[in-house]
Every structure is written in structure tokens, then in C-alpha cells.
Coordinates of C-alpha atoms in Angstrom, one line a residue:
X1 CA -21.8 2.2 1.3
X2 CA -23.2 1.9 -1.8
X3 CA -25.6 -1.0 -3.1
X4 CA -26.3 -2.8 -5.6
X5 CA -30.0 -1.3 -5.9
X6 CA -28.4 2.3 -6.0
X7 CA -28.6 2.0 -10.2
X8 CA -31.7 1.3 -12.6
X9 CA -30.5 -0.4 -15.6
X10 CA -31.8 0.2 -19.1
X11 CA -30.9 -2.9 -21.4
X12 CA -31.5 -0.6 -24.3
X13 CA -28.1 -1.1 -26.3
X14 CA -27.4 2.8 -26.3
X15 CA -27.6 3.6 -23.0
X16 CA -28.7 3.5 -19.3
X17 CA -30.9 5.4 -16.6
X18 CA -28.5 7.1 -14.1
X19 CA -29.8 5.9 -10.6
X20 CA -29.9 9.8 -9.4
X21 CA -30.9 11.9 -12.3
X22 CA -32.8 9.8 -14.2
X23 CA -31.4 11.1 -17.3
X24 CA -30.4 8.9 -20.0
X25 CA -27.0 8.8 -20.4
X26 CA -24.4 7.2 -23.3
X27 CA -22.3 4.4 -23.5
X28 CA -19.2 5.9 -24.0
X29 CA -15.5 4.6 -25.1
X30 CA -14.5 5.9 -21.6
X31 CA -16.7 2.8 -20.1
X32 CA -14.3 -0.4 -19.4
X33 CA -17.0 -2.6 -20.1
X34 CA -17.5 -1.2 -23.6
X35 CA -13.3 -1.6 -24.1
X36 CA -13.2 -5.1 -22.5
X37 CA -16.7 -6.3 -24.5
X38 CA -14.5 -9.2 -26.3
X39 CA -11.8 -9.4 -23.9
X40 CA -9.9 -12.6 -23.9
X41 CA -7.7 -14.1 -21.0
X42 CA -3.5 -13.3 -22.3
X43 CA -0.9 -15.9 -23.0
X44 CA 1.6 -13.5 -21.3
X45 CA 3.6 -14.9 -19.1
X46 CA 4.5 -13.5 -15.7
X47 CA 8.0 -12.0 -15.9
X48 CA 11.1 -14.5 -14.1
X49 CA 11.1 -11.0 -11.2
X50 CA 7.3 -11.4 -9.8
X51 CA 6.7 -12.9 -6.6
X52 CA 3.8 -14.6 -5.8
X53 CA 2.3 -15.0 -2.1
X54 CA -0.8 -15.0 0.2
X55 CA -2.1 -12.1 2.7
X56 CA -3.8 -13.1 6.1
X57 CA -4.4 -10.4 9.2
X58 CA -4.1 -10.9 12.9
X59 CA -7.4 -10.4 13.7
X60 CA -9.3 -12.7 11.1
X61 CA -7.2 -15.5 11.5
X62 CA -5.3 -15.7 15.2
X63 CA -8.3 -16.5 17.3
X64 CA -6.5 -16.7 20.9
X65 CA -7.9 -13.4 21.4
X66 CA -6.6 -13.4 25.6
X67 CA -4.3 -16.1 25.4
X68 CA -0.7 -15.6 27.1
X69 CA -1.2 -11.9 28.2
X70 CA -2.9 -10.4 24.9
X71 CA -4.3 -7.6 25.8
X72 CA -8.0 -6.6 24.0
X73 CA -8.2 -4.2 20.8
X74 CA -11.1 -2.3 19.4
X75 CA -12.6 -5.2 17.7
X76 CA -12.2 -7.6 20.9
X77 CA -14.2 -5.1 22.5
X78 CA -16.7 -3.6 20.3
X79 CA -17.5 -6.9 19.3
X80 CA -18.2 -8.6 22.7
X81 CA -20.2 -5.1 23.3
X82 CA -22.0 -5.3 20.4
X83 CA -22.9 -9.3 19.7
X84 CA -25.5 -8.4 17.0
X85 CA -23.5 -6.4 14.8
X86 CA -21.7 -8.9 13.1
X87 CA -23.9 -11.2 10.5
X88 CA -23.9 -14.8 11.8
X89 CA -23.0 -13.1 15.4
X90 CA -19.6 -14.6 15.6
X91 CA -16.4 -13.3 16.4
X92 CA -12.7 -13.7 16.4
X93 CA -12.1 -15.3 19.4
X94 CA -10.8 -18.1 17.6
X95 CA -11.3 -17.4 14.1
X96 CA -9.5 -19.8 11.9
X97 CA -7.9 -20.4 15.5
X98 CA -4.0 -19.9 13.9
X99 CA -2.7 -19.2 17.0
X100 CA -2.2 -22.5 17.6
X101 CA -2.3 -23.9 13.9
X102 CA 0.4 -22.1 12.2
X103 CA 1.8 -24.8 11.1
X104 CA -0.9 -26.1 9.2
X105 CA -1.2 -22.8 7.7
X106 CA 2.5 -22.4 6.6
X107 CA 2.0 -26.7 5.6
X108 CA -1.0 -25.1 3.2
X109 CA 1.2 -22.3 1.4
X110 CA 3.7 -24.6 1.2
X111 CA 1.6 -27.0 -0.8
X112 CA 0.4 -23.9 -2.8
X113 CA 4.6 -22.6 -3.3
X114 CA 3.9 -18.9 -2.7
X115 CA 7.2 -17.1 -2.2
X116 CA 6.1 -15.0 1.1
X117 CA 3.3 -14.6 4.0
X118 CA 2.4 -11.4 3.9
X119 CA 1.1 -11.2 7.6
X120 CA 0.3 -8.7 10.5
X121 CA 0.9 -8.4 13.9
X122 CA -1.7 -8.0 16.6
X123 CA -0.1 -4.8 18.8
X124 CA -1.8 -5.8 21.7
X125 CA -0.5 -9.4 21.8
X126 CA 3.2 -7.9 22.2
X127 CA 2.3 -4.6 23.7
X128 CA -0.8 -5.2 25.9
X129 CA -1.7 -1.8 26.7
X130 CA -0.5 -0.6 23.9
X131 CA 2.8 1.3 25.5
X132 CA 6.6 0.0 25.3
X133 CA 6.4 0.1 29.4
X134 CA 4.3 -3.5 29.0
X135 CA 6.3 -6.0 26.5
X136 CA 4.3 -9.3 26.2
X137 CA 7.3 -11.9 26.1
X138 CA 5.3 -14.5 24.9
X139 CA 3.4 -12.8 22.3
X140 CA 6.8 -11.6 20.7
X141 CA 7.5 -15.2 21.5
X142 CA 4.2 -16.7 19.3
X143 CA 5.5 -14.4 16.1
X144 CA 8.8 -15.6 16.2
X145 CA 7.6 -19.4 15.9
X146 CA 5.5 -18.3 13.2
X147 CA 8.7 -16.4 11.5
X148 CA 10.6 -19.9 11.8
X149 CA 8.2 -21.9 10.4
X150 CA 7.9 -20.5 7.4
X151 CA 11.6 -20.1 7.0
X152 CA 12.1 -23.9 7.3
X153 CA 9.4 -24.0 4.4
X154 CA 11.3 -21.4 2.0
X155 CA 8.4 -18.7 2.3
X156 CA 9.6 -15.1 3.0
X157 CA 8.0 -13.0 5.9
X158 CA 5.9 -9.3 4.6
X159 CA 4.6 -8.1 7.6
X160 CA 2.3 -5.5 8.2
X161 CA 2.6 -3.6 11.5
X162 CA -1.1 -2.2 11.6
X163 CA -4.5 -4.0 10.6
X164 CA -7.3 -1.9 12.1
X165 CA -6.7 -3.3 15.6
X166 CA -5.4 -0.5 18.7
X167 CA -5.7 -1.6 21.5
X168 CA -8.4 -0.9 23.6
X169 CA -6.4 0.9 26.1
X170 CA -4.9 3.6 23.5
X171 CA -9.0 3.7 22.2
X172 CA -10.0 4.6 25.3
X173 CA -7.1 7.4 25.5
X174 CA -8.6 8.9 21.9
X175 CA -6.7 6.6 19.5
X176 CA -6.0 7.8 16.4
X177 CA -7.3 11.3 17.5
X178 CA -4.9 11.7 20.0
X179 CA -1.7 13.2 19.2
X180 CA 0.1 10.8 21.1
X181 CA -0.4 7.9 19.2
X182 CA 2.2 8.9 16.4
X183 CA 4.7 8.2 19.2
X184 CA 2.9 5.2 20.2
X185 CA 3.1 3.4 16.6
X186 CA 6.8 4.4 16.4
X187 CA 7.9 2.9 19.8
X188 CA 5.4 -0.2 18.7
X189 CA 7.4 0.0 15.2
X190 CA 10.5 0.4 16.8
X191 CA 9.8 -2.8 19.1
X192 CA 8.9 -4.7 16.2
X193 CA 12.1 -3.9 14.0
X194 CA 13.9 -5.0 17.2
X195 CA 12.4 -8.3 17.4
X196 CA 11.9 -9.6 14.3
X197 CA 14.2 -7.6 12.2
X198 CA 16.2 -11.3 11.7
X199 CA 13.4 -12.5 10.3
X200 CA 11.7 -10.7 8.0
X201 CA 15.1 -10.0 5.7
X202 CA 15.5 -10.4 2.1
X203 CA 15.1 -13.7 0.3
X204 CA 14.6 -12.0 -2.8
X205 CA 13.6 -8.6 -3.3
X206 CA 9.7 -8.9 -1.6
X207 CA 10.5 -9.8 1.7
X208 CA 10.2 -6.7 3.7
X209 CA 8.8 -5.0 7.0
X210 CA 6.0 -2.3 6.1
X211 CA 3.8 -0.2 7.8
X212 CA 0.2 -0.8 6.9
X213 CA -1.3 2.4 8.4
X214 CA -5.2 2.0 8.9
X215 CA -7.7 1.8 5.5
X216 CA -10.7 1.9 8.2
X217 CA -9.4 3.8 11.4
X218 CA -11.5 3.8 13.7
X219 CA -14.1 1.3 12.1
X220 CA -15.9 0.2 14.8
X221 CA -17.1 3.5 15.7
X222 CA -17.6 4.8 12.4
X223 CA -19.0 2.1 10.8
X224 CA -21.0 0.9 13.2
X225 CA -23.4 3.5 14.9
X226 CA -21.3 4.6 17.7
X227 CA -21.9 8.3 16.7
X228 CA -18.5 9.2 15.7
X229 CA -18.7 12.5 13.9
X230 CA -17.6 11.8 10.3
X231 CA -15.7 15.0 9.9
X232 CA -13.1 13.3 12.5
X233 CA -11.8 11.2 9.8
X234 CA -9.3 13.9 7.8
X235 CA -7.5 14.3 10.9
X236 CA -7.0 10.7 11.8
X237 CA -5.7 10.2 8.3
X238 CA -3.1 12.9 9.1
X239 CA -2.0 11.1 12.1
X240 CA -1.8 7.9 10.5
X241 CA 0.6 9.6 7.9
X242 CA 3.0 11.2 10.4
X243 CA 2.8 7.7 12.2
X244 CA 3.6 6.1 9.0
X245 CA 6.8 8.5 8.4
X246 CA 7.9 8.0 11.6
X247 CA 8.2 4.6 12.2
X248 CA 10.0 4.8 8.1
X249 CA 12.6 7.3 9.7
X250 CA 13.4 5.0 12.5
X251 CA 13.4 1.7 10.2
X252 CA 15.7 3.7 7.5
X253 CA 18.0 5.6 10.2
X254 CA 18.5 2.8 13.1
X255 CA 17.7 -0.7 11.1
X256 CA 18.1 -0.3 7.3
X257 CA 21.7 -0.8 7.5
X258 CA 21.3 -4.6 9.7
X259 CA 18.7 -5.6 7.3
X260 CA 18.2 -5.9 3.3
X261 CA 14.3 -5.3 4.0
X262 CA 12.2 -2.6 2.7
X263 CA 9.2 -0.5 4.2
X264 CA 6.4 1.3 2.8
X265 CA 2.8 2.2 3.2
X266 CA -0.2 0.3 2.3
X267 CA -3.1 2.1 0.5
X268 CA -6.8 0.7 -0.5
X269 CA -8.2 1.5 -3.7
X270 CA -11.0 1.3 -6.0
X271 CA -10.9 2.3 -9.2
X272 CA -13.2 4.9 -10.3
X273 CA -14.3 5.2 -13.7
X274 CA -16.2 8.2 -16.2
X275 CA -19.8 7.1 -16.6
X276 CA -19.4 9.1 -20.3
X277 CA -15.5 10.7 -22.4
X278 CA -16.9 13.8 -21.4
X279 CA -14.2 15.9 -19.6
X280 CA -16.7 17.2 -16.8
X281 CA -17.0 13.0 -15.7
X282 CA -13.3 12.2 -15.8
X283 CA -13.1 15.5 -13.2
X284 CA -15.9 13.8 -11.3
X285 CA -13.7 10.4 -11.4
X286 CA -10.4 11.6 -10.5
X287 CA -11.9 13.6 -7.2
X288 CA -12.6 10.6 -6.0
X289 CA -9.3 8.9 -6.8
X290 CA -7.3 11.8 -5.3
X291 CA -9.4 11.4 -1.8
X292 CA -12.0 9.3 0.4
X293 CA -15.5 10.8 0.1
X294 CA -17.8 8.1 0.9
X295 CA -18.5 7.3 4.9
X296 CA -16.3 4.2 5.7
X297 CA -14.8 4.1 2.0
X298 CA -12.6 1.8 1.7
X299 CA -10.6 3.6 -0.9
X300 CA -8.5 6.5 0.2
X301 CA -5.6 6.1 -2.2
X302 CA -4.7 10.2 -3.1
X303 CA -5.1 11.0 0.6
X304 CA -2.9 8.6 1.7
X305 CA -0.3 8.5 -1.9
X306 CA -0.1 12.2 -1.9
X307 CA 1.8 13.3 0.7
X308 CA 4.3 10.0 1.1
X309 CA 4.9 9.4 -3.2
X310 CA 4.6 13.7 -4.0
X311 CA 3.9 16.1 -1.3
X312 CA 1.1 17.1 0.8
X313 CA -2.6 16.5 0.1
X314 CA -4.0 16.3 -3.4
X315 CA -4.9 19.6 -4.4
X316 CA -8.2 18.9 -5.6
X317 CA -8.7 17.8 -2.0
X318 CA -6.9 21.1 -0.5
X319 CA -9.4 23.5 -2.4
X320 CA -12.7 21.6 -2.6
X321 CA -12.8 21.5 1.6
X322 CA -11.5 24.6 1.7
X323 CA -14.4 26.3 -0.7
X324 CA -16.8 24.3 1.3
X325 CA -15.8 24.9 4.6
X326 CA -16.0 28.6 4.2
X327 CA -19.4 28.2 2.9
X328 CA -20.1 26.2 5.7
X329 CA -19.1 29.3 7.9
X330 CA -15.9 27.9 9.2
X331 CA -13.3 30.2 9.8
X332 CA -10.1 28.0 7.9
X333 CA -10.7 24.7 5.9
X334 CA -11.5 21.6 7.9
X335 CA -8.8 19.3 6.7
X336 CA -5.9 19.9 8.8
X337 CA -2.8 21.5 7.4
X338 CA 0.6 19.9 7.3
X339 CA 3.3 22.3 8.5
X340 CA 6.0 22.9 6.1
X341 CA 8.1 20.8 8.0
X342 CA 6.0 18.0 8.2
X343 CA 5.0 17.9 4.3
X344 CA 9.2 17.5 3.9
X345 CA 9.0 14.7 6.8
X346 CA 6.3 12.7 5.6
X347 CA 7.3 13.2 1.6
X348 CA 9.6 10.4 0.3
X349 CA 9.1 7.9 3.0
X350 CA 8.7 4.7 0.8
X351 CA 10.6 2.3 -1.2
X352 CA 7.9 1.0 -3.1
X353 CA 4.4 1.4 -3.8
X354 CA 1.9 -1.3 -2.3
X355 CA -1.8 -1.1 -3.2
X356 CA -4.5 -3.8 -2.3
X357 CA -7.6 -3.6 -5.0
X358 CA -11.0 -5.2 -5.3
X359 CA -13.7 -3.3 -6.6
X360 CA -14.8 -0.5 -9.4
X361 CA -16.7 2.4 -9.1
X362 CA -18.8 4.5 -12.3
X363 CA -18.8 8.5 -11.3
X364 CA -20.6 10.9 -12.8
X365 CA -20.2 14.9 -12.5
X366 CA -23.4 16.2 -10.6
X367 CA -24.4 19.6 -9.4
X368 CA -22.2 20.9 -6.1
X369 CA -24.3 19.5 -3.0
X370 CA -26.3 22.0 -0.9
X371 CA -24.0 23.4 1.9
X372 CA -24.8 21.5 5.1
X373 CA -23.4 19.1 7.9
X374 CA -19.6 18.3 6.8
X375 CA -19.1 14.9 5.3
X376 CA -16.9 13.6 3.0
X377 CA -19.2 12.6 0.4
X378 CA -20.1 16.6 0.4
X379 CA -17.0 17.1 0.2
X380 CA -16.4 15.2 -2.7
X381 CA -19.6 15.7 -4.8
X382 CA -20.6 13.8 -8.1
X383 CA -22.4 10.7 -8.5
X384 CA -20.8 7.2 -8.0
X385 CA -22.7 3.9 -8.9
X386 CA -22.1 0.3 -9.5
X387 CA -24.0 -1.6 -12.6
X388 CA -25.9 -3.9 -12.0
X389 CA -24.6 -5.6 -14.5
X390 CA -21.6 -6.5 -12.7
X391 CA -21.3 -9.7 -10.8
X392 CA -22.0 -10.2 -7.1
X393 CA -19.6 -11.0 -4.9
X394 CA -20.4 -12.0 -1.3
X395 CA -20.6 -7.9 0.3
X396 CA -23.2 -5.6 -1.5
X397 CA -19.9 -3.3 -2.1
X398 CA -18.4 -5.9 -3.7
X399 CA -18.7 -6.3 -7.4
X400 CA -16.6 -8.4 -9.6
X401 CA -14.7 -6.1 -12.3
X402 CA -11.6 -7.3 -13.5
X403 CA -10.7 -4.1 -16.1
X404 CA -10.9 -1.8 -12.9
X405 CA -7.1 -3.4 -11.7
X406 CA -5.8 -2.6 -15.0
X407 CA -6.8 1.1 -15.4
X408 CA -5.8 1.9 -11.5
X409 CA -2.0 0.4 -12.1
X410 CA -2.1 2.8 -15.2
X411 CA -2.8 5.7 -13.6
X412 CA -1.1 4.9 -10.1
X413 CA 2.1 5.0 -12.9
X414 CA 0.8 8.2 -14.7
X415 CA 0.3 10.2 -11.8
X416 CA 3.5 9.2 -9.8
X417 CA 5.8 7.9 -12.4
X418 CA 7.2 4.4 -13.3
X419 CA 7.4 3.2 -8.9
X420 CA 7.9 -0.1 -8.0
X421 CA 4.2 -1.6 -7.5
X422 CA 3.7 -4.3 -5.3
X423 CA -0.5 -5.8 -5.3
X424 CA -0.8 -6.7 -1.8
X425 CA -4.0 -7.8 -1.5
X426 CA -6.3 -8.8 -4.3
X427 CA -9.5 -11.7 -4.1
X428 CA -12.9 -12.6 -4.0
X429 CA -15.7 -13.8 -1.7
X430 CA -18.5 -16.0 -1.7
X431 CA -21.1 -17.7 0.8
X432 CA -20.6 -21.1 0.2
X433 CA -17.1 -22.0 0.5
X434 CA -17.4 -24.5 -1.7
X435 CA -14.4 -26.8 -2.7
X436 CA -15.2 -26.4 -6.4
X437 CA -14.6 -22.6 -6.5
X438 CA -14.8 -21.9 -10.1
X439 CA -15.6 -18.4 -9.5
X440 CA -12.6 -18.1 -7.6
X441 CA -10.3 -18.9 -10.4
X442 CA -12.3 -17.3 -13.1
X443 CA -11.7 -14.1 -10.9
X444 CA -7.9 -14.9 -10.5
X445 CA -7.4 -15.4 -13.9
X446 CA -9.3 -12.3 -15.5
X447 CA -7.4 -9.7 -12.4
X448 CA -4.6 -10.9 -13.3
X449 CA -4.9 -11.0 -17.1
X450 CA -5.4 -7.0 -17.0
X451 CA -2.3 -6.7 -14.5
X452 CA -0.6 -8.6 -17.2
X453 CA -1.6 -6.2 -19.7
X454 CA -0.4 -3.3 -17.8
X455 CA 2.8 -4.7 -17.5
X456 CA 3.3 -5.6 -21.1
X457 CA 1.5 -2.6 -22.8
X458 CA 2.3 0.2 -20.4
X459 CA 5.5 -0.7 -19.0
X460 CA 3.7 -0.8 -15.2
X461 CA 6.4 -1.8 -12.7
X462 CA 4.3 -4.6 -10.7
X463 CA 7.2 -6.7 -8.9
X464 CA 4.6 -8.8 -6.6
X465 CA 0.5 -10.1 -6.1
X466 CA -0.7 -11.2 -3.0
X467 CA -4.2 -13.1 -3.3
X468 CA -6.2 -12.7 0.1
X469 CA -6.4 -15.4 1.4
X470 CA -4.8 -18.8 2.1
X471 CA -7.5 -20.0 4.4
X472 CA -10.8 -18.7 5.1
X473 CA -11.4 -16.5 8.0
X474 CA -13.5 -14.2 10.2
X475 CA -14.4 -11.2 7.6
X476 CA -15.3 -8.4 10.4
X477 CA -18.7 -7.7 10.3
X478 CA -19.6 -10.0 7.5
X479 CA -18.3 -12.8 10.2
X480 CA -18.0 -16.5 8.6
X481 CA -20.4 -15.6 6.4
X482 CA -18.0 -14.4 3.4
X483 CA -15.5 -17.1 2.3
X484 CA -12.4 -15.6 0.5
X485 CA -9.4 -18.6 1.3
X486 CA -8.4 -21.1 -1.4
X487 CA -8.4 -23.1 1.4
X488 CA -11.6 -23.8 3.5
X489 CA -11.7 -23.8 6.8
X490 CA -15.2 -25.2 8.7
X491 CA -15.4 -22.6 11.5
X492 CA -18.0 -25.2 13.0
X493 CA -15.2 -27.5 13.6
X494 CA -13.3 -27.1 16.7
X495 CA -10.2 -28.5 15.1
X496 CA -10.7 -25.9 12.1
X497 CA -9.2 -28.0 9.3
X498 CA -7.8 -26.7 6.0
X499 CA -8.8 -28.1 3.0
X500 CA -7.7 -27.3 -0.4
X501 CA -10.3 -25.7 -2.7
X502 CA -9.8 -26.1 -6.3
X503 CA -8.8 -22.5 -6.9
X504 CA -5.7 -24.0 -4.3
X505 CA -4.7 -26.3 -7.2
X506 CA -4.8 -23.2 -10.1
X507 CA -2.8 -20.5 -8.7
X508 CA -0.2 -23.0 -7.9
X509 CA 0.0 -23.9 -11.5
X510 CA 0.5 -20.0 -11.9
X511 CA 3.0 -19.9 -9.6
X512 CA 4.8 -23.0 -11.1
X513 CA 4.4 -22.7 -14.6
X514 CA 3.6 -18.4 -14.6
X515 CA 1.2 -18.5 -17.1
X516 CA -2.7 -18.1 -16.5
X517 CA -4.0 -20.9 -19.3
X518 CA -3.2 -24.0 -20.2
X519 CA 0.0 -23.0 -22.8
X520 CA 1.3 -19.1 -22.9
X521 CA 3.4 -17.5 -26.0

């Protein structure tokens, strides 16, 4: 990852001190904060068609981690292995301990009026060991409760099959390296269609099952020091895509016809922007749109986007690791090849495209680096920064950049037409969790403002946001440390209570009035 003392500033007016070169380099009408210098918040409204809801996952939330036959996933696991790896050195044992206080979530989105949950389900709660031989009754049992209660309460179900959670038994089988696992996640899929298929049908046109393949497969061994070789990543990714089209085939061939829901994939993403107007920096930048190049990025959106929204792998990504892979002495390309039949397969297996979005990135073009071990930043080259001028949130990856959302739905629309786009995940964090979140709404407001002006001024299709999260929860390896809920939750607490945060108060005055200040044109 990146930090924020990767950069030396320069407060000179006309420039800054790249953090690697050292050469001086221009501001540039490329730069979003040079286009955004006198910005002001829009008096658009939100269109009558946008839905409005709140994204939690399994993991961060649930707590009951063995409770009524759950079986253990990686991060039960590597967690309990590996105390000290997590900030505070908590877990999600309990978490925000929702497995038993549902209902005081759904009460809290309620009092918010979102439209839909956008939720996930923990695999090993239903499936224990993973397989279809071993159905947990009463975990299928816990997500059905949850499914009712918030149909009582008017809010619409988006649920998300896969949150970075296997179970420990298919881990310890090769996980996402194993070939098996594609026919693992579609009898999982398949199980899950079955079950809750009733439930998450269409209210409106955003209530929908999808299939939120993995943004960090394999996390706790890549991120973490287990010694994971880095060059395994490419070929999870390819499993996770024919995982992804297969569980779509079975949802659009056996279930699509009982339901009105919809399924897609869910891609990260980053934006990445030219540190100059120069055409060699705008290469640099759209490499690292088009395909992950940074150990444990969290953006992968052309690897992922490619092959489901055009066909097979970027092309940029095809020929840089093939070049390099030669020079590396290999005797093919390390990224794995789709078969023909395959690239057809996969290709085309959406009905909308969902994106969740945080961050921005500055990329300059750099010299090729020297041929050695295979990585994926090597693979993608150029220089990538954050200024220290941005704002902090509460992860050193994490800076506050509100222009970057605007510029990614743009492009997301240039390079794969006029899609539906649904935001699935969009927030901030901070250390405090302090009622009076300020910051919280100021970074609502100004993310949503430049979706606003995407919409209006470029025609982009966005249909729904999702602001992560409703309630604060256990932020992987960050722990309690990093508060992103409009509701706070004191972890300390064994009754964990939710208590609206001021930020609670404003986005249901967007929701109810769909305008982001106090009177819109």
C-alpha cells in the first residue's frame, strides 16, 4: 500500500516534487484538484428513479462467529491464529453482534428510510464445510428472519453472495486456487437462489441477488505475511470470473423466470488520475485502471469489467505480462489464458454494472522496471502517489477526494457505453466515532455532488448509492479502530447499542427531500 509519506510536497504555486524522481513537475488541467479549485456543492436534485440504501457484510457485523453450526472461514481462523495482526487485537466474534440484533439494525434503517439492505451472506453459516453435502438449517434459517424483517419495514433485500470469507475447509483444500471452487460457488449460489429467492425480489428495480466475487481473495494470506507468492493472484482472479459467470448462468437459466431480481458482479475501484495532460501520463493512468498492479490493491476494476461488460482481459494487461514474462524467461505469459469458449461464457454475464469507490490515485509514466521477481506492480509500471494535500481518512490508503467518483463514473461510461450503474458501496472513516460527524456529511455531500454532475452533464446511468455503513463495525485488520456507520455502535458494550450520529439525520433528509442542501433548483 501506499502512504501518505510516499509524496514530498512543494507549496510553490506552479508545481510539486514527484516523491520518486524528484523532478519538478506541472500543475496541469488534467489534475482534478486544479478543475475542482472553486467547486461548489449542486442544487441538482436526485432523479424520482435513484434508490437510496446502506451496505453491511457478514463478517463485520454478524458476530456469532460458531453459533448454531457455523462453520469457521479464513478470517475466523487467521484471526484467532494471528491475535496481533489486527490493530486494537479484536476480532469478529461478535462484532456489532447482529446476529442477534437484526432488528435493531433494520429499526435503524428504518428510521434512516433507505430503500434496500444491501447485505451478504456468510457461506460457512449455511454451508459449513463449504460443500452442498452439509446444509446448516439454521443458518439458512437466521437469513430468512433477517429477509422478513426488513420486509415488514418496506426495505428491499441486495445481497451479496461472497465477502472475502471461504470457509476454512475449502482454504485448506487451495481455495480460490483450486479449480474446484468454481463448482463450489455455483452449488453455494445455486443453494442460495433456492432459499431466499422469495425474498430478495423486486420492490422496485434495485432489489436483486448478485454475486460479489472477491476484491481481496485470499487476503489473509496475502496481505498479511503468510508468504503467498504474489504472482498467484492473476489466476485466482480468473477463477473468481468463471465462478461469477457460473453462478449468472444458473440464476438466468433455472431462477430468472420465478423472480424479477437481477445479478451482476461487484468491482472495487479507485480512480487514477494524470499527474500532468501529457499523453505518456494518461497511458500511465489508464494501465492502472484497466488492471490491479499494486500488492493487495484494492482496485481491480479492468481485470474484473473486462471480460464480464467486453470480452477477455484488457489488452493493455494481455501484452504488458506477456512482454515481461518473456523477459523474465518464461516460456508463455503468466496471466492465464481464457479459452475461446470461456471468453464467450464469462462475456455478457450481467444486468447492470455495480462499482463500490473510495479513494483517488495521481500516476505518473516512469521508466519500464528492471526485469526481476514477478509482481503486479512490475507488471504495471509508472508511478502512483497520493498528495498530501488530500485529507486523511482513518487508513493511510484512504484519502478523502471527492472529484475522483466523478471522473471514474465518466470513464466506466466511455469505455463500456451508457450501462446501468449502480454505487454500491461509497463512505468514510474516522477514529472517533463521534456523534457529531461533520466530516461524515461533508464527505456525503461533496461524493455525491460529483455523482450528481455525472448524471446531469454526461448523461451517466447511476440508478442507485449505497453509503457503507449503517452501523459501525469490525473493519478487518483496522478492527474497531476505524468508524465508518452513521450509526455508532460501542463495541465495549456488551449490549452493542446503536445510536444515531448526526450524519444519520442528513442522508435521511437526502433520501426524503433528494436534494444535498438546504433548497435545490
Amino acid at each position: 500500500m501506499f502512504r501518505t509519506n510516499d509524496i514530498q510536497n512543494n507549496n510553490e504555486a506552479f508545481g510539486f516534487i514527484h516523491h520518486n524522481t524528484g523532478k519538478l513537475l506541472p500543475l496541469s488541467l488534467a489534475d482534478g484538484d486544479d478543475e475542482n479549485a472553486n467547486y461548489v456543492v449542486t442544487r441538482r436534485t436526485w432523479p424520482d428513479n435513484v434508490k437510496f440504501g446502506v451496505a453491511t457484510a457478514a463478517y463485520q457485523i454478524e458476530g456469532g462467529w460458531d453459533a448454531d453450526g457455523k462453520g469457521e472461514q479464513v478470517w475466523d481462523t487467521w484471526i484467532h491464529n494471528n491475535p496481533g495482526k489486527v490493530a486494537d487485537h479484536s476480532n469478529g466474534d461478535v462484532a456489532s453482534d447482529s446476529y442477534h440484533k437484526y432488528t435493531d439494525d433494520v429499526a435503524a434503517m428504518k428510521e434512516v428510510g433507505v430503500d434496500y439492505h444491501r447485505l451478504s451472506i456468510a457461506w460457512s453459516r449455511i454451508l459449513p464445510n463449504g460443500t452442498i453435502d452439509n446444509i446448516n438449517q439454521a443458518g439458512i434459517d437466521y437469513y430468512i428472519k433477517v429477509f422478513e424483517e426488513l420486509k415488514a419495514n418496506g426495505i428491499g433485500a441486495m445481497v451479496t453472495l461472497y465477502h472475502w470469507d471461504i470457509p476454512t475447509d475449502l482454504e485448506n483444500q487451495g481455495g480460490w486456487l483450486n479449480p474446484d471452487v468454481v463448482d463450489w460457488f455455483a452449488d453455494y449460489a445455486r443453494l442460495c437462489y433456492e432459499q431466499f429467492g422469495d425474498y430478495v425480489d423486486s420492490l422496485g428495480d434495485h432489489q436483486r441477488t448478485e454475486a460479489d466475487l472477491p476484491r481481496r481473495v485470499r487476503i489473509w494470506r496475502f496481505c498479511s505475511g503468510c508468504g503467498v507468492q504474489r504472482s498467484w493472484g492473476v489466476p485466482v482472479r480468473q477463477a473468481c470470473s468463471l465462478a461469477h459467470a457460473k453462478a449468472w448462468h444458473i440464476f438466468d437459466e433455472e431462477f430468472r423466470s420465478k423472480s424479477e431480481a437481477r445479478n451482476t458482479i461487484v468491482i472495487d475501484s479507485d480512480w487514477y488520475e494524470p499527474t500532468t495532460d501529457s499523453d505518456e501520463d494518461e497511458a500511465a493512468a489508464e494501465i492502472w485502471r484497466q488492471f490491479i498492479v499494486r500488492y493487495c490493491s484494492p482496485s481491480q476494476f479492468g481485470m474484473y469489467a473486462n471480460p464480464v461488460y467486453s470480452k477477455d482481459w484488457p489488452q493493455v494487461m494481455i501484452d504488458r505480462i506477456a512482454d515481461r514474462s518473456e523477459k523474465e524467461g518464461f516460456n508463455s505469459s503468466r496471466l492465464p489464458a481464457f479459452s475461446d469458449e470461456e471468453v464467450e461464457y464469462i462475456s455478457g454475464t450481467y444486468d447492470f454494472l455495480a462499482v463500490n469507490h473510495y479513494t483517488s490515485y495521481m500516476v505518473s509514466a516512469a521508466g519500464e522496471p528492471a526485469i526481476s521477481d514477478p509482481s503486479f506492480s512490475r507488471d504495471g509500471g509508472q508511478s502512483v502517489y497520493q498528495k498530501d494535500t488530500w485529507q486523511q481518512a482513518a487508513a493511510g490508503w484512504f484519502k478523502i477526494v471527492p472529484w475522483g467518483i466523478g471522473k471514474l463514473l465518466r470513464w466506466i461510461k466511455k469505455t463500456y457505453g451508457n450501462i446501468e450503474i449502480v454505487i454500491t458501496e461509497n463512505g468514510v472513516s474516522d477514529l472517533t466515532g463521534t456523534l457529531d460527524d461533520d466530516h461524515r456529511i461533508n464527505y456525503i455531500q461533496m461524493y455525491m455532488s460529483h455523482i450528481l454532475d455525472a448524471m446531469y452533464e454526461e448523461d451517466v446511468n447511476v440508478t442507485a448509492y449505497t453509503l457503507w455503513s449503517i452501523i459501525d463495525n469490525f473493519e478487518w485488520t483496522q478492527g474497531f479502530n476505524a468508524k465508518l456507520g452513521i450509526y455508532y455502535v460501542n463495541m465495549s458494550d456488551p449490549e452493542r447499542p446503536r445510536v444515531a450520529k448526526k450524519s444519520s439525520k442528513y442522508y435521511s433528509s437526502i433520501i426524503k427531500t433528494r436534494c444535498l442542501v438546504d433548497s435545490c433548483t
